């Protein structure tokens, strides 16, 4: 079987969302002649790189990552290629209206700016119109190749999705490798008691 990895590599140089903690990945212990084991330690924000937001991110009594149903992380996903110069992603910009899949992947091409300030401050964002359709269609989760589903400095879209138990995966990559409108998808977070988690996101090619 062949897969397409949608995940950014978690490493020291990975850019973080403005104001988030920097990632520090370093040796805790190196193997030597007296001990053959090597140990690393990791310090990072949970919203760095390819990650999943759970309702608890913005909803006080919302579910944490560890409380989300496993079956919602895996399934057939619709691939929505956004063909619009507008930063606001509308229903008419993608093919989500006619899809029946319970996971939606939105590709804007914004990943080409990953690592630049522009990536975080000028990103395309989901419209209220599109959020309403996502909720109406009972979609379980969405993934996008930008740093946020919201316009910089706002959180309305996050809140609307999360209060309806729609998980959000941000910062997916390798979207140029996709050439179909549907894939079997896997968005696997840690079993962590927190509002977010790093995710290994990948698609089955055939």
Short mmCIF file of C-alpha atoms in Angstrom, two decimals:
data_model
loop_
_atom_site.label_atom_id
_atom_site.label_comp_id
_atom_site.label_asym_id
_atom_site.label_seq_id
_atom_site.Cartn_x
_atom_site.Cartn_y
_atom_site.Cartn_z
CA UNK A 1 0.00 0.00 0.00
CA UNK A 2 1.12 3.55 -0.70
CA UNK A 3 0.27 6.61 1.37
CA UNK A 4 0.55 10.40 1.07
CA UNK A 5 1.89 11.99 4.25
CA UNK A 6 0.19 15.32 5.02
CA UNK A 7 2.30 15.97 8.12
CA UNK A 8 5.03 18.54 8.67
CA UNK A 9 8.09 17.10 10.39
CA UNK A 10 8.24 18.20 14.03
CA UNK A 11 11.72 19.64 14.56
CA UNK A 12 13.53 22.58 16.15
CA UNK A 13 13.26 24.83 13.10
CA UNK A 14 9.51 24.42 12.64
CA UNK A 15 7.72 27.81 12.68
CA UNK A 16 5.15 28.36 15.41
CA UNK A 17 1.97 30.45 15.41
CA UNK A 18 2.70 33.99 16.71
CA UNK A 19 2.85 33.94 20.50
CA UNK A 20 3.04 30.14 20.82
CA UNK A 21 5.97 28.36 22.53
CA UNK A 22 9.00 27.51 20.45
CA UNK A 23 9.73 23.87 19.79
CA UNK A 24 12.78 22.42 21.53
CA UNK A 25 13.79 18.88 20.59
CA UNK A 26 17.06 17.78 22.13
CA UNK A 27 18.95 14.91 23.65
CA UNK A 28 18.09 14.08 27.24
CA UNK A 29 20.75 11.39 27.16
CA UNK A 30 23.08 10.13 24.44
CA UNK A 31 24.22 6.55 24.16
CA UNK A 32 27.80 5.96 25.24
CA UNK A 33 30.11 3.13 26.20
CA UNK A 34 28.36 2.65 29.57
CA UNK A 35 24.74 2.94 28.39
CA UNK A 36 23.46 1.96 24.94
CA UNK A 37 20.17 3.86 25.16
CA UNK A 38 19.39 7.27 23.69
CA UNK A 39 16.59 9.50 25.00
CA UNK A 40 15.17 12.73 23.57
CA UNK A 41 13.04 15.36 25.30
CA UNK A 42 10.46 17.54 23.58
CA UNK A 43 9.06 20.93 24.52
CA UNK A 44 6.47 22.36 22.14
CA UNK A 45 3.12 24.05 21.83
CA UNK A 46 0.31 21.69 20.91
CA UNK A 47 -0.75 23.93 18.00
CA UNK A 48 2.62 23.80 16.22
CA UNK A 49 2.95 22.00 12.92
CA UNK A 50 0.24 19.62 11.78
CA UNK A 51 -2.15 19.42 14.72
CA UNK A 52 -5.74 18.81 15.76
CA UNK A 53 -7.95 21.18 17.78
CA UNK A 54 -10.65 19.66 19.97
CA UNK A 55 -13.73 21.49 21.35
CA UNK A 56 -11.95 22.21 24.65
CA UNK A 57 -9.72 24.66 22.77
CA UNK A 58 -12.51 27.26 22.90
CA UNK A 59 -15.50 25.58 24.57
CA UNK A 60 -15.24 25.54 28.38
CA UNK A 61 -17.05 22.23 28.82
CA UNK A 62 -16.02 20.84 25.45
CA UNK A 63 -14.32 17.52 24.83
CA UNK A 64 -10.56 17.15 25.03
CA UNK A 65 -8.60 15.22 22.42
CA UNK A 66 -8.68 12.04 24.53
CA UNK A 67 -12.48 12.20 24.66
CA UNK A 68 -13.08 12.33 20.90
CA UNK A 69 -14.37 9.12 19.24
CA UNK A 70 -11.61 7.18 17.48
CA UNK A 71 -13.89 6.34 14.57
CA UNK A 72 -14.14 10.03 13.68
CA UNK A 73 -10.41 10.23 12.86
CA UNK A 74 -10.54 7.73 9.98
CA UNK A 75 -12.74 7.64 6.90
CA UNK A 76 -13.33 8.73 3.36
CA UNK A 77 -12.52 12.40 2.88
CA UNK A 78 -13.61 14.82 0.19
CA UNK A 79 -10.81 16.89 -1.35
CA UNK A 80 -11.86 20.49 -1.93
CA UNK A 81 -9.53 22.52 -4.14
CA UNK A 82 -10.21 26.21 -3.55
CA UNK A 83 -9.97 28.18 -6.77
CA UNK A 84 -10.47 31.73 -5.62
CA UNK A 85 -8.24 34.75 -5.15
CA UNK A 86 -10.43 35.86 -2.25
CA UNK A 87 -9.07 35.07 1.22
CA UNK A 88 -12.57 34.13 2.43
CA UNK A 89 -13.42 30.55 1.42
CA UNK A 90 -17.05 30.35 0.30
CA UNK A 91 -19.26 27.38 -0.54
CA UNK A 92 -18.97 28.18 -4.24
CA UNK A 93 -15.15 28.01 -4.02
CA UNK A 94 -15.14 24.24 -3.39
CA UNK A 95 -17.10 21.07 -4.18
CA UNK A 96 -18.15 20.30 -0.61
CA UNK A 97 -21.81 20.99 -1.38
CA UNK A 98 -22.18 17.76 -3.35
CA UNK A 99 -19.97 15.48 -1.26
CA UNK A 100 -21.21 12.81 1.14
CA UNK A 101 -17.96 12.18 3.02
CA UNK A 102 -17.75 12.90 6.77
CA UNK A 103 -14.22 14.36 6.60
CA UNK A 104 -13.42 17.41 4.46
CA UNK A 105 -9.94 18.44 3.30
CA UNK A 106 -9.64 22.02 2.05
CA UNK A 107 -6.65 22.87 -0.16
CA UNK A 108 -5.87 26.53 -0.79
CA UNK A 109 -2.25 26.37 -1.96
CA UNK A 110 -1.25 28.52 1.03
CA UNK A 111 1.32 25.96 2.13
CA UNK A 112 3.83 27.50 -0.27
CA UNK A 113 4.25 30.31 2.28
CA UNK A 114 4.94 28.00 5.24
CA UNK A 115 7.89 29.43 7.18
CA UNK A 116 7.14 33.04 6.29
CA UNK A 117 5.34 35.68 8.36
CA UNK A 118 2.79 35.98 5.59
CA UNK A 119 1.73 32.39 6.25
CA UNK A 120 0.44 33.28 9.72
CA UNK A 121 -0.89 36.79 9.18
CA UNK A 122 -2.59 36.71 5.77
CA UNK A 123 -4.02 33.20 5.51
CA UNK A 124 -7.20 32.23 3.66
CA UNK A 125 -10.01 31.48 6.11
CA UNK A 126 -13.36 29.69 6.14
CA UNK A 127 -16.53 31.74 5.75
CA UNK A 128 -19.55 31.55 8.05
CA UNK A 129 -21.49 30.30 5.03
CA UNK A 130 -19.15 27.34 4.59
CA UNK A 131 -19.14 26.56 8.32
CA UNK A 132 -22.94 26.38 8.29
CA UNK A 133 -22.81 23.84 5.46
CA UNK A 134 -20.15 21.77 7.27
CA UNK A 135 -22.35 21.61 10.35
CA UNK A 136 -25.51 20.94 8.34
CA UNK A 137 -23.85 18.00 6.56
CA UNK A 138 -22.78 16.51 9.92
CA UNK A 139 -19.12 16.47 8.94
CA UNK A 140 -16.94 15.06 11.74
CA UNK A 141 -13.67 16.84 10.94
CA UNK A 142 -11.95 19.21 8.56
CA UNK A 143 -8.30 19.62 7.57
CA UNK A 144 -6.77 22.66 5.87
CA UNK A 145 -3.36 23.68 4.50
CA UNK A 146 -3.30 26.99 6.41
CA UNK A 147 -2.39 27.95 9.97
CA UNK A 148 -6.00 28.62 10.96
CA UNK A 149 -9.60 28.27 9.83
CA UNK A 150 -10.05 31.86 11.03
CA UNK A 151 -8.78 35.19 9.82
CA UNK A 152 -5.75 36.30 11.87
CA UNK A 153 -6.80 37.62 15.29
CA UNK A 154 -10.30 36.10 15.14
CA UNK A 155 -11.81 32.86 16.48
CA UNK A 156 -15.47 32.85 15.38
CA UNK A 157 -15.02 29.98 12.91
CA UNK A 158 -13.12 27.87 15.44
CA UNK A 159 -15.90 28.32 17.97
CA UNK A 160 -18.71 27.46 15.55
CA UNK A 161 -16.99 24.27 14.44
CA UNK A 162 -15.84 23.14 17.87
CA UNK A 163 -19.15 23.78 19.63
CA UNK A 164 -20.64 21.39 17.08
CA UNK A 165 -17.92 18.76 17.82
CA UNK A 166 -16.17 19.16 14.46
CA UNK A 167 -12.46 18.58 14.96
CA UNK A 168 -10.02 20.85 13.10
CA UNK A 169 -6.64 19.88 11.66
CA UNK A 170 -4.44 22.78 10.54
CA UNK A 171 -1.09 22.98 8.73
CA UNK A 172 -1.36 19.98 6.43
CA UNK A 173 1.29 19.68 3.71
CA UNK A 174 2.18 17.81 0.50
CA UNK A 175 -1.17 18.79 -1.00
CA UNK A 176 0.39 19.04 -4.48
CA UNK A 177 0.58 15.25 -4.44
CA UNK A 178 -3.22 14.92 -4.42
CA UNK A 179 -5.01 14.33 -7.72
CA UNK A 180 -8.38 12.85 -6.76
CA UNK A 181 -11.60 14.18 -5.23
CA UNK A 182 -11.81 11.47 -2.54
CA UNK A 183 -9.30 9.56 -0.41
CA UNK A 184 -9.36 7.23 2.55
CA UNK A 185 -7.95 9.48 5.25
CA UNK A 186 -6.28 9.05 8.64
CA UNK A 187 -5.86 11.88 11.17
CA UNK A 188 -4.33 10.29 14.26
CA UNK A 189 -3.77 12.44 17.39
CA UNK A 190 -2.16 11.44 20.66
CA UNK A 191 -4.41 10.05 23.38
CA UNK A 192 -3.78 13.25 25.32
CA UNK A 193 -5.88 15.02 27.95
CA UNK A 194 -5.57 18.45 26.34
CA UNK A 195 -7.25 20.85 23.92
CA UNK A 196 -4.99 19.94 21.01
CA UNK A 197 -2.48 17.38 19.80
CA UNK A 198 0.17 16.84 17.16
CA UNK A 199 -1.34 14.66 14.42
CA UNK A 200 0.02 12.15 11.96
CA UNK A 201 -2.14 12.86 8.93
CA UNK A 202 -2.01 10.69 5.83
CA UNK A 203 -4.10 9.43 2.91
CA UNK A 204 -4.23 6.04 1.23
CA UNK A 205 -3.29 6.43 -2.43
CA UNK A 206 -5.51 3.69 -3.89
#
